[in-house]
PDB file of C-alpha atoms in Angstrom:
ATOM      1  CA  UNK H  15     163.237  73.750 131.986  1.00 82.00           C
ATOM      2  CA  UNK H  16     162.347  70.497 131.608  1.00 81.00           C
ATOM      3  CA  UNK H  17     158.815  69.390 129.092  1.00 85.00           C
ATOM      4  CA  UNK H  18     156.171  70.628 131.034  1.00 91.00           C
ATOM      5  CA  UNK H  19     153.400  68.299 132.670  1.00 91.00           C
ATOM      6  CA  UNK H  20     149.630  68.882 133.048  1.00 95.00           C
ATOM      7  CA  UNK H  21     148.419  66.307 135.880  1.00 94.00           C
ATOM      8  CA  UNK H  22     145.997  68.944 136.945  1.00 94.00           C
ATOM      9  CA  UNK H  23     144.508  69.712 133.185  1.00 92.00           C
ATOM     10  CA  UNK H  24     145.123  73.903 132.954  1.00 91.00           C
ATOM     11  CA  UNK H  25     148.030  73.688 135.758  1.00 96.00           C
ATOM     12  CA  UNK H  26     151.320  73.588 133.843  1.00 96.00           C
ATOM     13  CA  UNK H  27     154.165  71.723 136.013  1.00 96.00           C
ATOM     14  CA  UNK H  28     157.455  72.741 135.489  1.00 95.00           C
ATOM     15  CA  UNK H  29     160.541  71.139 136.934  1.00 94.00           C
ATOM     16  CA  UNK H  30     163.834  73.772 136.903  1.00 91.00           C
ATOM     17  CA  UNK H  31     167.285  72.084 136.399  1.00 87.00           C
ATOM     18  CA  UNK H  32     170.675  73.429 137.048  1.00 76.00           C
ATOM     19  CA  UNK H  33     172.631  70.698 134.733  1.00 62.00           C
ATOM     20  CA  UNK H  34     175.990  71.662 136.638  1.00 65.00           C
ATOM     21  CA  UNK H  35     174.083  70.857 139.731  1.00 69.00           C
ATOM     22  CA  UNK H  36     175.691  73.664 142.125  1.00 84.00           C
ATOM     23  CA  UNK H  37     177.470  77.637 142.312  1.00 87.00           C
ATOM     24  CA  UNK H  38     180.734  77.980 143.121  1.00 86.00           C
ATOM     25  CA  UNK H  39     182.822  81.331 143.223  1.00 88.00           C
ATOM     26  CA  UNK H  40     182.234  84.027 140.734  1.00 89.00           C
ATOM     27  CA  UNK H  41     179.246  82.070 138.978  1.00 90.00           C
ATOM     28  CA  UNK H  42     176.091  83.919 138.157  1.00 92.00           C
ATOM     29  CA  UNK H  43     173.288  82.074 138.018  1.00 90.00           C
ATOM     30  CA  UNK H  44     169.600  84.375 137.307  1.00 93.00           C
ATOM     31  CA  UNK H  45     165.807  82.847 136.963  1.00 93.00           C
ATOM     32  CA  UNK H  46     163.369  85.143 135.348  1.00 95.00           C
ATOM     33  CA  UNK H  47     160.198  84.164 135.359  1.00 96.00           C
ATOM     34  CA  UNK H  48     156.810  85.810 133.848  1.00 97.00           C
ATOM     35  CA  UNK H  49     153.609  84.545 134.035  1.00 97.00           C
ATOM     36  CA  UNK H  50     150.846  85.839 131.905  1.00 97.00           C
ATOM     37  CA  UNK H  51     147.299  86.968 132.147  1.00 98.00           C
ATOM     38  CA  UNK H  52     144.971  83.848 133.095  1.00 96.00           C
ATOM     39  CA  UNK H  53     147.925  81.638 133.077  1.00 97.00           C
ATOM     40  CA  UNK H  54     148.292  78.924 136.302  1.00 98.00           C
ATOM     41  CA  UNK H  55     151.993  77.304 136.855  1.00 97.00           C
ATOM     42  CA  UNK H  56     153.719  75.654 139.722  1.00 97.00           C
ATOM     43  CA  UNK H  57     157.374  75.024 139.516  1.00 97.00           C
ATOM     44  CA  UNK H  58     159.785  73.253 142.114  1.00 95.00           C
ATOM     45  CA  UNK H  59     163.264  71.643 141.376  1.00 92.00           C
ATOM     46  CA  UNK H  60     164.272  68.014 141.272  1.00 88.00           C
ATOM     47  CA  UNK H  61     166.559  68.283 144.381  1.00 87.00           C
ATOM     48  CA  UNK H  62     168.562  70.891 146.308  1.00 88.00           C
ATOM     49  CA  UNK H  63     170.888  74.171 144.874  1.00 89.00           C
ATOM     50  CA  UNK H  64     174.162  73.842 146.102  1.00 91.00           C
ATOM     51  CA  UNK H  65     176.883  76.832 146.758  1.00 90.00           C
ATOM     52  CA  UNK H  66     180.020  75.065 147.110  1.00 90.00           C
ATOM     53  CA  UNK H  67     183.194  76.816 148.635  1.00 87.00           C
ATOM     54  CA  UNK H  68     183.822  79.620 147.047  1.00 82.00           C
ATOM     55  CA  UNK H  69     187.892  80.029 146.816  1.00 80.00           C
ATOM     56  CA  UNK H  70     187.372  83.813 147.960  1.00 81.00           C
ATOM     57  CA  UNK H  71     185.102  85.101 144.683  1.00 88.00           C
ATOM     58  CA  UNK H  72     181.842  85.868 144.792  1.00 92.00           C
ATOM     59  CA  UNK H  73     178.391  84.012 143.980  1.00 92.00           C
ATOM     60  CA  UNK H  74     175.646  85.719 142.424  1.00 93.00           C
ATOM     61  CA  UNK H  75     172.284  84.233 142.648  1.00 93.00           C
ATOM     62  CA  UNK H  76     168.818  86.524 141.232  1.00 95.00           C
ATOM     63  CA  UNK H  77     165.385  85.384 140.789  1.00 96.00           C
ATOM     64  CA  UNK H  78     162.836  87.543 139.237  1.00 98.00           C
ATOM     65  CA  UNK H  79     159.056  86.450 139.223  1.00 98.00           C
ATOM     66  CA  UNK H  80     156.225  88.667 137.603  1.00 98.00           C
ATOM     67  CA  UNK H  81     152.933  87.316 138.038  1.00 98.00           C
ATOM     68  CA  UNK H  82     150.088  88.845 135.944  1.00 98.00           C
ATOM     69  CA  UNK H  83     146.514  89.745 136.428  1.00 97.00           C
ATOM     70  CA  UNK H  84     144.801  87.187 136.994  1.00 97.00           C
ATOM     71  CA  UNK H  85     147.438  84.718 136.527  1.00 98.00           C
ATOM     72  CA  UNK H  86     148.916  82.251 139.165  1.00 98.00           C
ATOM     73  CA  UNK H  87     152.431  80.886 140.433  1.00 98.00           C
ATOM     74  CA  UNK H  88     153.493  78.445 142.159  1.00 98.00           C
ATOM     75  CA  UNK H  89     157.293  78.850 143.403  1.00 98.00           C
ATOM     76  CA  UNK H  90     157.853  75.195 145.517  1.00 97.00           C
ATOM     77  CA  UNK H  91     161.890  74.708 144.947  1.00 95.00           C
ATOM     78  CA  UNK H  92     163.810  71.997 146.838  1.00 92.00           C
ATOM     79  CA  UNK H  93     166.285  73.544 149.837  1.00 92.00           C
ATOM     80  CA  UNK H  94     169.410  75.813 148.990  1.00 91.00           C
ATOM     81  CA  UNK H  95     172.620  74.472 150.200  1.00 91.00           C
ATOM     82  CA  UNK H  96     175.424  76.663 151.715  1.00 90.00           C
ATOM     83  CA  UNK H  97     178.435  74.697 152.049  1.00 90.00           C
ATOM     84  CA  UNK H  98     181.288  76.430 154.831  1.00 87.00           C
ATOM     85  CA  UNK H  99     183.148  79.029 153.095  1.00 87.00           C
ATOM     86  CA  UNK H 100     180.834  79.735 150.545  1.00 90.00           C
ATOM     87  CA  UNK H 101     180.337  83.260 149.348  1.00 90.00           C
ATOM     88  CA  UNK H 102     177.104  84.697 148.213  1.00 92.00           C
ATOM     89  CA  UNK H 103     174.848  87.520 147.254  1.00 93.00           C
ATOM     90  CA  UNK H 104     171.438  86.481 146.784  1.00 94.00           C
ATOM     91  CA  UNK H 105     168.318  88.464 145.228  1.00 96.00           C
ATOM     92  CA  UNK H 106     164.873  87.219 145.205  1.00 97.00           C
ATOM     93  CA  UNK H 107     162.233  89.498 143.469  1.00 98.00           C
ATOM     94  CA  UNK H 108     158.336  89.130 143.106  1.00 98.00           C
ATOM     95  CA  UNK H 109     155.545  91.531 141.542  1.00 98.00           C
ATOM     96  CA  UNK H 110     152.514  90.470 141.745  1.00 98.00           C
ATOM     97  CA  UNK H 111     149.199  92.193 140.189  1.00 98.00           C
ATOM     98  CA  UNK H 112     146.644  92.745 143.146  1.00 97.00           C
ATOM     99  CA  UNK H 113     144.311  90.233 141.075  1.00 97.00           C
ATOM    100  CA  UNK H 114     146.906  88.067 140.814  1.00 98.00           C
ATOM    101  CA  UNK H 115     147.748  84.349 143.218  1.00 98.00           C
ATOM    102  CA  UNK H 116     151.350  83.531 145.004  1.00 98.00           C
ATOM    103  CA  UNK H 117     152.112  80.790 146.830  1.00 98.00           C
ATOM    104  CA  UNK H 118     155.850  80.598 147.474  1.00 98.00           C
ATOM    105  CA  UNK H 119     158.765  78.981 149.193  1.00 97.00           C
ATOM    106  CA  UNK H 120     162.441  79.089 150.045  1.00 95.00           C
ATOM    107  CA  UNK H 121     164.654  77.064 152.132  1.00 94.00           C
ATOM    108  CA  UNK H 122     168.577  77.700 153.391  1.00 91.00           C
ATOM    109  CA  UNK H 123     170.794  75.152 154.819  1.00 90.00           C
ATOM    110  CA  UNK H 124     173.688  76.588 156.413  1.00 88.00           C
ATOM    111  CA  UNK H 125     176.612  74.092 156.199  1.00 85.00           C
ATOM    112  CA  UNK H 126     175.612  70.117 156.112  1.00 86.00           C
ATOM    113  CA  UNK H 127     173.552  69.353 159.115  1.00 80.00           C
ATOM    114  CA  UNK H 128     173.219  65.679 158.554  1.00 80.00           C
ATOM    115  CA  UNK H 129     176.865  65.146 158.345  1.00 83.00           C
ATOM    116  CA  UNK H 130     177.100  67.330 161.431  1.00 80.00           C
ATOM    117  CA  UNK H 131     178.988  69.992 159.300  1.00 82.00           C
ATOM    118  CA  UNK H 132     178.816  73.786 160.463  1.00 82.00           C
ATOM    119  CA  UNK H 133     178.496  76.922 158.262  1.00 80.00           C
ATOM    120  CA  UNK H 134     181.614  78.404 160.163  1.00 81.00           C
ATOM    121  CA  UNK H 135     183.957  79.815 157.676  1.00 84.00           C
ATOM    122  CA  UNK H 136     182.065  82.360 154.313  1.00 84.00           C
ATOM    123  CA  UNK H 137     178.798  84.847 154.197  1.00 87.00           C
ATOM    124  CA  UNK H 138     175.740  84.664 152.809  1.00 89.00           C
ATOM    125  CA  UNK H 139     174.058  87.773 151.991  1.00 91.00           C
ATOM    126  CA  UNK H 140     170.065  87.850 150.923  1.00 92.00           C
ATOM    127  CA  UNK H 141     167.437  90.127 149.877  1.00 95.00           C
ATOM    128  CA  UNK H 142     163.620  89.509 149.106  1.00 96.00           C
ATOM    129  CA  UNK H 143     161.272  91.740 148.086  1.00 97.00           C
ATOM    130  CA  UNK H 144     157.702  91.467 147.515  1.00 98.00           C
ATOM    131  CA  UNK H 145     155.109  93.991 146.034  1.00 98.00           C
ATOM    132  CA  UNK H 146     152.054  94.214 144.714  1.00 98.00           C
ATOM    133  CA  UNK H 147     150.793  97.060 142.002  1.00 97.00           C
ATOM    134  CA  UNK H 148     154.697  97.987 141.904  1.00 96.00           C
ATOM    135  CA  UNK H 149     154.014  99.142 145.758  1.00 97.00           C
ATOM    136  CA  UNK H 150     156.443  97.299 147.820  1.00 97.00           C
ATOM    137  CA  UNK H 151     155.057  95.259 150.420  1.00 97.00           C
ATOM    138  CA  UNK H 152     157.667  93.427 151.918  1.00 97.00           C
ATOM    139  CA  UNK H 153     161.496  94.354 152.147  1.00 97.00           C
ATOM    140  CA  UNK H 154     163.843  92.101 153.973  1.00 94.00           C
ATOM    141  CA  UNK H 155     167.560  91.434 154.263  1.00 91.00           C
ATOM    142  CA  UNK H 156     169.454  88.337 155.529  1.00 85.00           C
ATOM    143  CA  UNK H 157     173.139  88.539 156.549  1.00 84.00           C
ATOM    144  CA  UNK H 158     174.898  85.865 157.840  1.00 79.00           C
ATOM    145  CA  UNK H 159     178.678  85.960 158.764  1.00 72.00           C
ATOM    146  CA  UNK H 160     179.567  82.819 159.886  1.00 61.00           C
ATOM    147  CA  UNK H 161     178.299  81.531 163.051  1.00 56.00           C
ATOM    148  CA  UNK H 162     177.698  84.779 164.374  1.00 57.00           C
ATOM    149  CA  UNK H 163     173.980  84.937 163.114  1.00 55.00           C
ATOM    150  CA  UNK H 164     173.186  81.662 163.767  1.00 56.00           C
ATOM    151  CA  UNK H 165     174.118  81.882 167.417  1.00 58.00           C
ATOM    152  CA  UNK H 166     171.971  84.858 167.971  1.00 57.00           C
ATOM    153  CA  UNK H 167     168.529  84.736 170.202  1.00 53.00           C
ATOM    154  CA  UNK H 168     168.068  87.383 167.269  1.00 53.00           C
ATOM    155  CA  UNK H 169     169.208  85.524 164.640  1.00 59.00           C
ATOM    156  CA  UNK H 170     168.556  81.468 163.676  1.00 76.00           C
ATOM    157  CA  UNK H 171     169.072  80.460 167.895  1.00 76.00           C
ATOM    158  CA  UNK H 172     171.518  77.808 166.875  1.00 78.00           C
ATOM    159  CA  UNK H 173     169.398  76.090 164.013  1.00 85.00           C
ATOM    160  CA  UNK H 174     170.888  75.564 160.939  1.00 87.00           C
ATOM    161  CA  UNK H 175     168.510  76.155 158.431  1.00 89.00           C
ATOM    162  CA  UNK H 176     165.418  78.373 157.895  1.00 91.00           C
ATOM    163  CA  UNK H 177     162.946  78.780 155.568  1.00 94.00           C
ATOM    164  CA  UNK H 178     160.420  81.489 154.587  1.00 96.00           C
ATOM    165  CA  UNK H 179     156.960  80.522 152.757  1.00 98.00           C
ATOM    166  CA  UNK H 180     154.646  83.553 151.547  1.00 98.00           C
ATOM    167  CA  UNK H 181     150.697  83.700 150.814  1.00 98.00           C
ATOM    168  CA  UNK H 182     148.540  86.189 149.088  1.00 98.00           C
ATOM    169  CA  UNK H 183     146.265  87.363 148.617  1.00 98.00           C
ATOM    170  CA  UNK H 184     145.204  86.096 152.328  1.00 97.00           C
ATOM    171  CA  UNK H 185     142.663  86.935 154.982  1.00 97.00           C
ATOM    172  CA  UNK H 186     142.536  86.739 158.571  1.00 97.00           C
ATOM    173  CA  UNK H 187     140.757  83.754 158.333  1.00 98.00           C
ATOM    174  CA  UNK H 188     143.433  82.377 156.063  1.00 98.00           C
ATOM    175  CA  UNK H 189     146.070  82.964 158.539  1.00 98.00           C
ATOM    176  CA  UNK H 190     144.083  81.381 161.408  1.00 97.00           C
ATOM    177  CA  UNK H 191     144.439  77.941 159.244  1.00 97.00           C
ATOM    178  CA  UNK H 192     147.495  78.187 158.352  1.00 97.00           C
ATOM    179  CA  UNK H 193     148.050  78.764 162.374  1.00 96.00           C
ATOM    180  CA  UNK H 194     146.150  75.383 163.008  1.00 95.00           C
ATOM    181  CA  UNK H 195     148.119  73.783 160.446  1.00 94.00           C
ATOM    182  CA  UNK H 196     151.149  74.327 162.417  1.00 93.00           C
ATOM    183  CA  UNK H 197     150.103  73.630 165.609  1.00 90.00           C
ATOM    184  CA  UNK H 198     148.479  70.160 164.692  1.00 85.00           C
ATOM    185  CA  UNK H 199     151.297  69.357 162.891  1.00 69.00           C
ATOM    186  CA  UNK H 200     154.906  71.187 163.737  1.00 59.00           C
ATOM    187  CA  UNK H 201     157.473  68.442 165.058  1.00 61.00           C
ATOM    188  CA  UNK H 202     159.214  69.749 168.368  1.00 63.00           C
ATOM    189  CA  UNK H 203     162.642  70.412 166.729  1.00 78.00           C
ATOM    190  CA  UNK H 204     160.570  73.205 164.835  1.00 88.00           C
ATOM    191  CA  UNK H 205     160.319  76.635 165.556  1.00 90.00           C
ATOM    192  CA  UNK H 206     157.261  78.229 163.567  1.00 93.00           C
ATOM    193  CA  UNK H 207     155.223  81.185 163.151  1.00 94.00           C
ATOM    194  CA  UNK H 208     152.628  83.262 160.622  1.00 97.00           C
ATOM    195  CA  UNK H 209     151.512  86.877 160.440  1.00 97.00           C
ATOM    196  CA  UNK H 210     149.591  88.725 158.113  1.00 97.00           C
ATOM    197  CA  UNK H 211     151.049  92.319 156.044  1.00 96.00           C
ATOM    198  CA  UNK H 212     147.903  93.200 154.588  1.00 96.00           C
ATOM    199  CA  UNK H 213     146.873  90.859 151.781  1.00 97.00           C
ATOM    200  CA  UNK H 214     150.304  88.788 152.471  1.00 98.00           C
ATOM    201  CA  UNK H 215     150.355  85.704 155.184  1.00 98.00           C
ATOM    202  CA  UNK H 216     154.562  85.427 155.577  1.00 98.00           C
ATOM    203  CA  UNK H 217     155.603  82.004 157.341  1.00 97.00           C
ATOM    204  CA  UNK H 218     158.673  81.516 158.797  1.00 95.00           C
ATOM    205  CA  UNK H 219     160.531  78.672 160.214  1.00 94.00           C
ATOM    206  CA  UNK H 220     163.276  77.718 161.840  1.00 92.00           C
ATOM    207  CA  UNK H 221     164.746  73.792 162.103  1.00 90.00           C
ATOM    208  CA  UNK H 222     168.161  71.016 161.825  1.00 88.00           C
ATOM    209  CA  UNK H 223     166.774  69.242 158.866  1.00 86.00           C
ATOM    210  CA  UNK H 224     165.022  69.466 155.852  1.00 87.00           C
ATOM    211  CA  UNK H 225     162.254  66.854 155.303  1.00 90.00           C
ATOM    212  CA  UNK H 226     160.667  67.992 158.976  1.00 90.00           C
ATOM    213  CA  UNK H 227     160.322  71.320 157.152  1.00 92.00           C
ATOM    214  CA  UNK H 228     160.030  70.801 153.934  1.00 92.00           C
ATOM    215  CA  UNK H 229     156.638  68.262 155.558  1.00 93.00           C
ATOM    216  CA  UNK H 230     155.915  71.415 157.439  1.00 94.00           C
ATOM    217  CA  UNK H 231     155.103  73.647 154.508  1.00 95.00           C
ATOM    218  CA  UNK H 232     154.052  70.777 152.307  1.00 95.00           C
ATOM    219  CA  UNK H 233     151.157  70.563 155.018  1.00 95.00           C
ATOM    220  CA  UNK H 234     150.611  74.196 155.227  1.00 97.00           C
ATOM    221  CA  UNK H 235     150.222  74.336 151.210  1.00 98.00           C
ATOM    222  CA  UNK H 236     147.879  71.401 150.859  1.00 97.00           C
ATOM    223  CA  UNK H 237     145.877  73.254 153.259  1.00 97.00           C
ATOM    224  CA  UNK H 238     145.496  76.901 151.965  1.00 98.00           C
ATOM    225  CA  UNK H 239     145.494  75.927 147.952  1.00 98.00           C
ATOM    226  CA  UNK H 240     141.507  75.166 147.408  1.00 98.00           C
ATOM    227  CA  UNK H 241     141.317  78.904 149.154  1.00 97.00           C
ATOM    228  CA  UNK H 242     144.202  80.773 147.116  1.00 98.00           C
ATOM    229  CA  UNK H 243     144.492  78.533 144.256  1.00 98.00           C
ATOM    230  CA  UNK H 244     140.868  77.205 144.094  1.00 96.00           C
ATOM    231  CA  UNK H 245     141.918  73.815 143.505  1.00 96.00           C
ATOM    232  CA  UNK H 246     142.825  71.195 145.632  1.00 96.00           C
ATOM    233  CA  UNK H 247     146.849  70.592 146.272  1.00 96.00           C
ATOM    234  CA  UNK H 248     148.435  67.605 143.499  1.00 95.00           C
ATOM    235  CA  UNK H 249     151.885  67.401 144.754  1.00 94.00           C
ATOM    236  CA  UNK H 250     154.491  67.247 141.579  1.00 92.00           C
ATOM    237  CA  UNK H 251     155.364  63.469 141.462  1.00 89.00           C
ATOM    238  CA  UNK H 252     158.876  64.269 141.003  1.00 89.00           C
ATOM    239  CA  UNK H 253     158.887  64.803 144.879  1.00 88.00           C
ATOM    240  CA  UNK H 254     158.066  61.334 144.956  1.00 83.00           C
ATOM    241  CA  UNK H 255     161.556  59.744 143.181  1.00 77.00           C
TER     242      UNK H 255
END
């Protein structure tokens, strides 16, 4: 972790570094994070997490966050990177107290799109699970072999990456802006949708490059923080180097 700044006064900013700057084959690599009562953060990553090819071994990638009562987190990383013939298992975990505030984000890149290189060789398996009051709310498993996912009307329809960005607590009238938001504002090449599990609004989206999506929830944040956050959105200036 890098020194933490305070642009927003209360708000602690904290920027998350991986000094070897990507996972290959039978690394580890685990975040814990724990956010106590009353206490506000938002963290995000200077640029993308890489998982190179893997030689045959195994990644292992596990992020824990625990969000107290009354206290507030901000997860806004950079994209992850899945280069062809990577190999993966990756575990995201969040509890959340039922007074507590989430706003979070992930985005996977299957193979290089920009360089017109295909995730077509390795697998990338995923989990995330979200509860609230050590009830689980949401429970959710990504498997991709390949390119047999990706080609899937089921799966990612042929777009390279996807992302997934999660709200609470929310409303209906929460998810009806955060609907507007992506209809004023989605470019074509992006598929996107909201719904609503209770207190939790889960976005996903589907596109072939990241600034269009990483814009996309950017836009969608700046919009629902005065709500969940109470506080208008000060985007982390190290998105702007």
């Amino acid at each position: 972790m890098q020194r933490a700044f305070y642009p927003e006064g209360s708000v602690c900013h904290s920027y998350l570094l991986h000094p070897p700057g990507g996972v290959v084959g039978g690394d580890r690599l685990e975040v814990a994070v724990q956010i106590q009562p009353e206490a506000h953060t938002l963290i995000t990553t200077p640029g993308a997490t890489k998982f190179y090819r893997s030689g045959g071994r195994l990644a292992h990638y596990r992020q824990h966050f625990q969000v107290a009562e009354q206290a507030a987190l901000e997860w806004l990383p950079q994209e992850n990177i899945f280069f062809p013939d990577s190999r993966l298992s990756m575990q995201t975990q969040i509890e959340l107290h039922s007074r507590s505030r989430f706003i979070g984000w992930e985005m996977q890149c299957l193979g290089r799109p920009v360089i017109n290189e295909r995730f077509d060789r390795g697998q990338v398996r995923s989990s995330l699970s979200l509860s609230i009051d050590q009830k689980p709310l949401l429970i959710e498993h990504f498997n991709c072999n390949a390119d047999q996912l990706q080609q899937a009307s089921a799966g990612l329809r042929g777009y390279p990456m996807q992302a997934t960005l999660l709200i609470n607590p929310a409303d209906d009238a929460l998810l009806q802006q955060v609907r507007e938001v992506i209809t004023q504002s989605a470019a074509t090449n992006i598929l996107a949708g909201a719904t609503r599990l209770d207190s939790l609004i889960v976005v996903r989206l589907l596109g072939h490059q990241t600034e269009p999506l990483l814009q996309q929830m950017i836009a969608i944040w700046q919009a629902v923080r005065p709500t969940v956050m109470g506080r208008p959105a000060c985007l982390p200036r190290i998105w702007a180097t």
